[in-house]
Amino acid sequence: MTDTIDRTDLGLDDDDVGERPVVTRRPLHAPPPPFQPLSSTVRYPQGPVADVEDVVTEPVAPAPRRLARVLAPWAWARLGPVTRVPAALRVRPWTRSRVVAGLLGVFLGGLGLHRLYLGYWRRGLTMLAVTVVGGFLTLGIAAVVMGVWGFAEGLLVLTVRRGRFAHDARGRPLRG
């Protein structure tokens, strides 16, 4: 740190008899910024980035069982016998319908039921609260705004085939 005297004249006048020179402490270097800029912390890939739907995944062949048993016999002893679940009993994720979500948005969009159906719980409950509580406090103006917003989202869910209105909250494409 360096000390800088703000007053250059140290001679005392009649009115400056009781005053001292003011010393300001300044750091030698500027302090680092409180945050890093986004461009230096995130590395973006060169060229165009493929969309999730454009990516073609190649199936990976599993390792042969004989080789796995030879390499790690102690692991097979711990795991025990391997049982396979029949295809009829496997749990499949519930794919949500585009038509149901769109119609809920068109007719009951102000209540946020289409968002709740698609799995966006926070957004759906917020729309419901704004419609009920905000509609009561603003004499129905907030309910009308939420109704128009829900109607527009319902139309988007019905018409858009790619993007955020074509998937549910877990990223699965909508059926239908």
GROMACS .gro file of C-alpha atoms in nm:
model
  176
    1MET     CA    1   0.000   0.000   0.000
    2THR     CA    2   0.111   0.350  -0.062
    3ASP     CA    3   0.035   0.656   0.143
    4THR     CA    4  -0.067   0.972  -0.035
    5ILE     CA    5  -0.095   1.304   0.137
    6ASP     CA    6  -0.393   1.494   0.005
    7ARG     CA    7  -0.256   1.833   0.104
    8THR     CA    8   0.058   1.945  -0.071
    9ASP     CA    9   0.126   2.250   0.143
   10LEU     CA   10   0.234   2.163   0.491
   11GLY     CA   11   0.264   2.522   0.598
   12LEU     CA   12   0.002   2.610   0.852
   13ASP     CA   13  -0.213   2.916   0.804
   14ASP     CA   14  -0.402   3.093   1.075
   15ASP     CA   15  -0.721   2.895   1.010
   16ASP     CA   16  -0.538   2.556   0.978
   17VAL     CA   17  -0.372   2.555   1.319
   18GLY     CA   18  -0.568   2.259   1.458
   19GLU     CA   19  -0.583   2.052   1.137
   20ARG     CA   20  -0.365   1.760   1.031
   21PRO     CA   21  -0.289   1.654   0.676
   22VAL     CA   22  -0.529   1.379   0.550
   23VAL     CA   23  -0.359   1.052   0.454
   24THR     CA   24  -0.540   0.821   0.212
   25ARG     CA   25  -0.430   0.460   0.176
   26ARG     CA   26  -0.456   0.320  -0.177
   27PRO     CA   27  -0.372  -0.037  -0.285
   28LEU     CA   28  -0.085  -0.090  -0.529
   29HIS     CA   29  -0.300  -0.294  -0.769
   30ALA     CA   30  -0.665  -0.280  -0.860
   31PRO     CA   31  -0.874  -0.542  -0.678
   32PRO     CA   32  -0.986  -0.841  -0.884
   33PRO     CA   33  -1.344  -0.828  -1.015
   34PRO     CA   34  -1.600  -0.996  -0.785
   35PHE     CA   35  -1.700  -1.239  -1.062
   36GLN     CA   36  -1.546  -1.384  -1.373
   37PRO     CA   37  -1.697  -1.279  -1.705
   38LEU     CA   38  -1.904  -1.551  -1.869
   39SER     CA   39  -1.693  -1.562  -2.184
   40SER     CA   40  -1.379  -1.663  -1.994
   41THR     CA   41  -1.543  -1.934  -1.783
   42VAL     CA   42  -1.756  -2.110  -2.046
   43ARG     CA   43  -1.594  -2.269  -2.349
   44TYR     CA   44  -1.828  -2.300  -2.644
   45PRO     CA   45  -1.758  -2.556  -2.918
   46GLN     CA   46  -1.644  -2.438  -3.257
   47GLY     CA   47  -1.898  -2.445  -3.539
   48PRO     CA   48  -2.270  -2.519  -3.525
   49VAL     CA   49  -2.404  -2.717  -3.231
   50ALA     CA   50  -2.633  -3.008  -3.316
   51ASP     CA   51  -2.985  -3.007  -3.178
   52VAL     CA   52  -3.088  -3.285  -2.939
   53GLU     CA   53  -3.317  -3.435  -3.204
   54ASP     CA   54  -3.039  -3.428  -3.466
   55VAL     CA   55  -2.799  -3.644  -3.265
   56VAL     CA   56  -2.791  -4.007  -3.376
   57THR     CA   57  -2.665  -4.236  -3.107
   58GLU     CA   58  -2.492  -4.558  -3.203
   59PRO     CA   59  -2.579  -4.862  -2.995
   60VAL     CA   60  -2.292  -4.981  -2.781
   61ALA     CA   61  -2.233  -5.356  -2.785
   62PRO     CA   62  -2.213  -5.499  -2.432
   63ALA     CA   63  -1.900  -5.682  -2.327
   64PRO     CA   64  -1.918  -6.059  -2.360
   65ARG     CA   65  -2.010  -6.234  -2.038
   66ARG     CA   66  -1.728  -6.481  -2.059
   67LEU     CA   67  -1.473  -6.202  -2.082
   68ALA     CA   68  -1.633  -6.018  -1.793
   69ARG     CA   69  -1.628  -6.331  -1.577
   70VAL     CA   70  -1.264  -6.392  -1.654
   71LEU     CA   71  -1.166  -6.033  -1.582
   72ALA     CA   72  -1.360  -5.990  -1.259
   73PRO     CA   73  -1.479  -6.320  -1.108
   74TRP     CA   74  -1.509  -6.161  -0.762
   75ALA     CA   75  -1.764  -5.912  -0.899
   76TRP     CA   76  -1.989  -6.189  -1.030
   77ALA     CA   77  -1.972  -6.366  -0.697
   78ARG     CA   78  -2.095  -6.053  -0.521
   79LEU     CA   79  -2.373  -5.974  -0.769
   80GLY     CA   80  -2.519  -6.324  -0.775
   81PRO     CA   81  -2.727  -6.456  -1.061
   82VAL     CA   82  -2.841  -6.205  -1.321
   83THR     CA   83  -3.215  -6.205  -1.379
   84ARG     CA   84  -3.375  -6.039  -1.677
   85VAL     CA   85  -3.708  -5.863  -1.652
   86PRO     CA   86  -3.953  -5.958  -1.928
   87ALA     CA   87  -4.036  -5.681  -2.174
   88ALA     CA   88  -4.403  -5.687  -2.072
   89LEU     CA   89  -4.312  -5.606  -1.709
   90ARG     CA   90  -4.063  -5.325  -1.776
   91VAL     CA   91  -4.172  -4.982  -1.660
   92ARG     CA   92  -4.194  -4.741  -1.948
   93PRO     CA   93  -4.197  -4.366  -1.888
   94TRP     CA   94  -4.539  -4.211  -1.922
   95THR     CA   95  -4.537  -4.017  -2.247
   96ARG     CA   96  -4.764  -3.720  -2.229
   97SER     CA   97  -5.004  -3.629  -2.506
   98ARG     CA   98  -4.964  -3.313  -2.712
   99VAL     CA   99  -5.342  -3.294  -2.769
  100VAL     CA  100  -5.430  -3.319  -2.398
  101ALA     CA  101  -5.171  -3.058  -2.302
  102GLY     CA  102  -5.280  -2.825  -2.582
  103LEU     CA  103  -5.651  -2.851  -2.499
  104LEU     CA  104  -5.581  -2.795  -2.129
  105GLY     CA  105  -5.385  -2.484  -2.228
  106VAL     CA  106  -5.656  -2.353  -2.460
  107PHE     CA  107  -5.951  -2.407  -2.227
  108LEU     CA  108  -5.797  -2.398  -1.876
  109GLY     CA  109  -5.469  -2.222  -1.949
  110GLY     CA  110  -5.518  -1.950  -1.691
  111LEU     CA  111  -5.512  -2.210  -1.415
  112GLY     CA  112  -5.182  -2.353  -1.540
  113LEU     CA  113  -5.315  -2.708  -1.566
  114HIS     CA  114  -5.132  -2.767  -1.895
  115ARG     CA  115  -4.803  -2.684  -1.724
  116LEU     CA  116  -4.883  -2.916  -1.434
  117TYR     CA  117  -4.970  -3.193  -1.682
  118LEU     CA  118  -4.635  -3.153  -1.860
  119GLY     CA  119  -4.444  -3.169  -1.530
  120TYR     CA  120  -4.358  -2.800  -1.485
  121TRP     CA  121  -4.491  -2.788  -1.129
  122ARG     CA  122  -4.341  -2.457  -1.021
  123ARG     CA  123  -4.462  -2.273  -1.330
  124GLY     CA  124  -4.807  -2.431  -1.316
  125LEU     CA  125  -4.860  -2.356  -0.948
  126THR     CA  126  -4.739  -1.999  -1.004
  127MET     CA  127  -4.993  -1.951  -1.282
  128LEU     CA  128  -5.264  -2.097  -1.058
  129ALA     CA  129  -5.170  -1.866  -0.768
  130VAL     CA  130  -5.154  -1.557  -0.989
  131THR     CA  131  -5.494  -1.642  -1.138
  132VAL     CA  132  -5.667  -1.703  -0.805
  133VAL     CA  133  -5.497  -1.458  -0.567
  134GLY     CA  134  -5.396  -1.196  -0.822
  135GLY     CA  135  -5.736  -1.217  -0.989
  136PHE     CA  136  -5.904  -1.150  -0.657
  137LEU     CA  137  -5.677  -0.856  -0.572
  138THR     CA  138  -5.689  -0.694  -0.919
  139LEU     CA  139  -6.062  -0.754  -0.976
  140GLY     CA  140  -5.999  -1.019  -1.243
  141ILE     CA  141  -5.736  -0.842  -1.453
  142ALA     CA  142  -5.460  -1.089  -1.356
  143ALA     CA  143  -5.693  -1.381  -1.429
  144VAL     CA  144  -5.764  -1.247  -1.779
  145VAL     CA  145  -5.391  -1.198  -1.844
  146MET     CA  146  -5.314  -1.552  -1.726
  147GLY     CA  147  -5.601  -1.684  -1.941
  148VAL     CA  148  -5.460  -1.518  -2.253
  149TRP     CA  149  -5.111  -1.644  -2.168
  150GLY     CA  150  -5.237  -2.000  -2.115
  151PHE     CA  151  -5.441  -1.985  -2.437
  152ALA     CA  152  -5.131  -1.881  -2.633
  153GLU     CA  153  -4.922  -2.157  -2.475
  154GLY     CA  154  -5.194  -2.411  -2.554
  155LEU     CA  155  -5.187  -2.311  -2.919
  156LEU     CA  156  -4.808  -2.333  -2.921
  157VAL     CA  157  -4.817  -2.683  -2.771
  158LEU     CA  158  -5.066  -2.793  -3.036
  159THR     CA  159  -4.877  -2.646  -3.333
  160VAL     CA  160  -4.503  -2.649  -3.258
  161ARG     CA  161  -4.319  -2.973  -3.337
  162ARG     CA  162  -3.967  -2.874  -3.221
  163GLY     CA  163  -3.835  -2.669  -2.933
  164ARG     CA  164  -3.943  -2.628  -2.576
  165PHE     CA  165  -4.316  -2.664  -2.644
  166ALA     CA  166  -4.264  -3.009  -2.802
  167HIS     CA  167  -4.116  -3.169  -2.486
  168ASP     CA  168  -4.226  -3.229  -2.130
  169ALA     CA  169  -4.031  -3.124  -1.820
  170ARG     CA  170  -3.800  -3.427  -1.842
  171GLY     CA  171  -3.714  -3.361  -2.206
  172ARG     CA  172  -3.920  -3.645  -2.351
  173PRO     CA  173  -4.103  -3.564  -2.676
  174LEU     CA  174  -4.480  -3.532  -2.658
  175ARG     CA  175  -4.692  -3.806  -2.812
  176GLY     CA  176  -4.937  -3.730  -3.090
   0.00000   0.00000   0.00000
